[in-house]
């Protein structure tokens, strides 16, 4: 083909390349472009040069901004738009090479040389054509699985390889540089090869994209399926007139909320949480957090209370049925009932039962609840060291629960239960806080009507709760806490009381446990006393109950083995049934050597007898104290020593002995810690005895604090101490005169049996305890 | 005209194939004298039309030129297709010895094919 030179108006285009034979819609807005179009349309052939800009950001391109190979095109359609821009459809006619720009104003005019690609046909071209057809079929399949099959067919029908190349090249969405590269290819084979490489790359990208899609889809599909099924389930349920589980929950809560008589604050909070819950799917973890919270709010007895049984006779009967004696405590409870009868809004008292283990503190709480007709709940504070256990954790924590108090209220299902806080003396404390501090709020009638649990974050009224705390000792209870409670002491029981308790409660209970009747098992009184005194040593009755339990079990075993004769347990049988006696009376000391005096001590488990031994050290000096004595007791020993030394003449003691000898006081058993001032007079007696070499009466025990001037001061725990003396077989006790009033705590028979000496001064103690000293003692005139 | 629909550009260009020319519509009549092919070729001068036969195929090609434009005019819109056209019509007879004549009729182009020889042949 001979070289043809033409001059054409130039329409530069951006981001795209027009191939010969292909149609392209264009919009021209630049004045120079519109001018070029006008010029083309004014010609008879409507031809112009479409050429691609190298840089799409250039607005008025010069020759250097244009590629050198473009396409001669014919304008097929043209239409002016309202805004002055021009829409047109052009069809590529022939590949041209730009020779030079002839004019730039008002539009570009270019001299071009037609550069058609020479026709050629060989097997390589045909092979390329087929390869391209195959690749493009795959690309279409990947890019648009839904594309009609005709597209592929239509491509195959296109016999002219160059046209096919241009057609596929234009629809691949290639970057401008690549499209331009295709246009610039000098021969059919080059164009085909170029397109082949583009297609391969394109196919790889498509395949990769597909792979990613498939993976993502796999993950999505499971969730979507579940969601879809759920939606369908919901639709089916609606159709059937059922509600979805979430809705059912919400409706149930709403119904309960209407019935629950919640206080304003709680109702608002509950409604807010409920509306939040409704918006959540059931699978959400928050859903269950809110659900639990609502359940707790709705289950709490905000306004539910039990009717108090204010029948005093009934209450007295219940208390007497359940517990023997304990007059003071029972009176206190009946008083409170009386008050409630007259003033129903009275605050419940906060009682604190203090006493050794096994005396019935907990069961007393139960019978108080029974006599009042209230619910009974107990929670043990023993070992609790985290404030949050009482007050709960804030709801932001995972697995947060309300505190023990609120949980107890929830169990009680009424807002006025008897709530027993056991072992208040065994509260722990550590870096997490002090539960005693939380108890201060709970047990203060002025504050506990707005008790705020951290979990609930709502105030709950605890003022109707009848709080009872128990403790073995009040020494470890913080003072502010003690101050809030009304102390009731439950001291130990005497042997007679224990017998009574055994007959009334322990034996029937153990018989029932073992499945025996009271005809099948009879425990004689002598045997019972023996069990109490020789097999147990305690203030309460727990060991006793255990001992009775093992007796009844032995009998039950016999019955089970076929021997059905009723069993009468006598003292002689005990050794065989319970083993050797576990305790013998301390009163093996029938005679006391000089320097030994019998003291009485109070312990958490009741009272005990202890001996105080003093001896002179001929070569020694000063005072030696042994036996694990506390500071107060050591001081008390020094006071006793000083008193004796100061009154040597009066007591007829040789001053030389005092001057020359050291002194050792020992209190067995050495391993048990002892403290307190109440052994003062006992030590003074022991010292007087050792210095005068006169023995103390062995049937006499004594307790009392001593002063330097010889006064005897009152002490605590009289009942336990007296009972301990009696258990030990001592029936003469010297007590401070001021403790005389405490004797009314003792059972009548004990009082009748025992001989009491009340002393104001040490001299009186010595007179009563050391008979050999009386002749020597010069009593002060006042006595 | 189908070219006005940009959506189907792909198909049209494929159909156009190697021929970058447009196809005028044609009616073919059977007459006692032979055949008349009527082509929708308004605005095309007879000297711009070229008719060639080969076997039973009739090739009609040419250029439609816009000679209407005068100095100072400009297009507001353009829908008529100018430039090269081309049409190949397969006739039911052998054209090697047929007489071909062209005439204009109300803006249409008539191609008359005299078929006397052909009838003799039959």
Coordinates of C-alpha atoms in Angstrom, one line a residue, chain A residues 20-25 38 41-47 74-81 89 91-94 148 150-151 154-155 158 160 163 167 171, chain B residues 1-6 9-14 16-22 63-67 69 73-84:
Chain A
X20 CA -9.5 0.8 14.1
X21 CA -12.9 -0.7 13.4
X22 CA -14.2 -0.2 16.8
X23 CA -16.9 2.2 18.0
X24 CA -16.3 4.5 20.9
X25 CA -18.6 6.9 22.6
X38 CA -16.7 21.1 14.4
X41 CA -18.1 17.7 10.8
X42 CA -17.8 20.6 8.4
X43 CA -15.8 18.3 6.1
X44 CA -17.5 16.0 3.7
X45 CA -16.0 12.8 5.2
X46 CA -16.4 13.7 8.9
X47 CA -13.0 12.4 9.7
X74 CA -15.2 8.8 11.4
X75 CA -17.8 10.6 13.4
X76 CA -21.0 8.5 13.4
X77 CA -23.2 10.4 15.7
X78 CA -23.0 13.8 17.3
X79 CA -25.1 15.7 19.7
X80 CA -24.6 18.9 21.6
X81 CA -25.5 18.9 25.3
X89 CA -19.8 8.3 18.7
X91 CA -15.6 4.7 14.7
X92 CA -11.9 3.9 14.2
X93 CA -11.0 3.7 10.5
X94 CA -7.3 3.3 10.2
X148 CA -24.3 -15.5 27.5
X150 CA -22.9 -16.2 22.4
X151 CA -20.2 -13.7 23.3
X154 CA -19.3 -14.4 18.4
X155 CA -15.6 -13.8 19.1
X158 CA -14.5 -13.1 13.9
X160 CA -9.9 -11.3 11.1
X163 CA -10.0 -7.1 14.6
X167 CA -11.9 -6.0 20.1
X171 CA -12.9 -4.8 26.5
Chain B
X1 CA -30.4 2.2 13.5
X2 CA -28.8 -0.1 16.0
X3 CA -25.6 1.9 16.4
X4 CA -27.4 4.4 18.6
X5 CA -27.4 2.0 21.5
X6 CA -24.1 2.3 23.2
X9 CA -21.5 -1.4 21.1
X10 CA -19.6 -4.6 21.6
X11 CA -21.8 -6.6 19.3
X12 CA -22.1 -4.0 16.6
X13 CA -18.4 -3.6 16.3
X14 CA -18.0 -7.3 16.2
X16 CA -19.0 -4.7 11.5
X17 CA -15.9 -6.9 11.4
X18 CA -13.1 -6.0 9.2
X19 CA -15.4 -3.7 7.2
X20 CA -15.3 -0.3 8.8
X21 CA -18.0 0.8 6.5
X22 CA -21.7 1.1 7.2
X63 CA -19.0 7.2 0.1
X64 CA -21.7 9.4 1.5
X65 CA -20.3 12.9 1.6
X66 CA -21.8 15.8 3.5
X67 CA -21.8 18.4 0.8
X69 CA -22.5 22.3 4.8
X73 CA -22.6 26.5 9.5
X74 CA -21.9 24.1 12.2
X75 CA -23.5 20.9 13.4
X76 CA -25.8 21.0 16.3
X77 CA -26.3 17.2 16.2
X78 CA -25.6 14.5 13.7
X79 CA -27.3 11.2 13.2
X80 CA -26.8 10.5 9.5
X81 CA -23.9 8.2 8.9
X82 CA -21.4 9.5 6.3
X83 CA -18.3 8.1 4.9
X84 CA -17.8 4.7 3.4

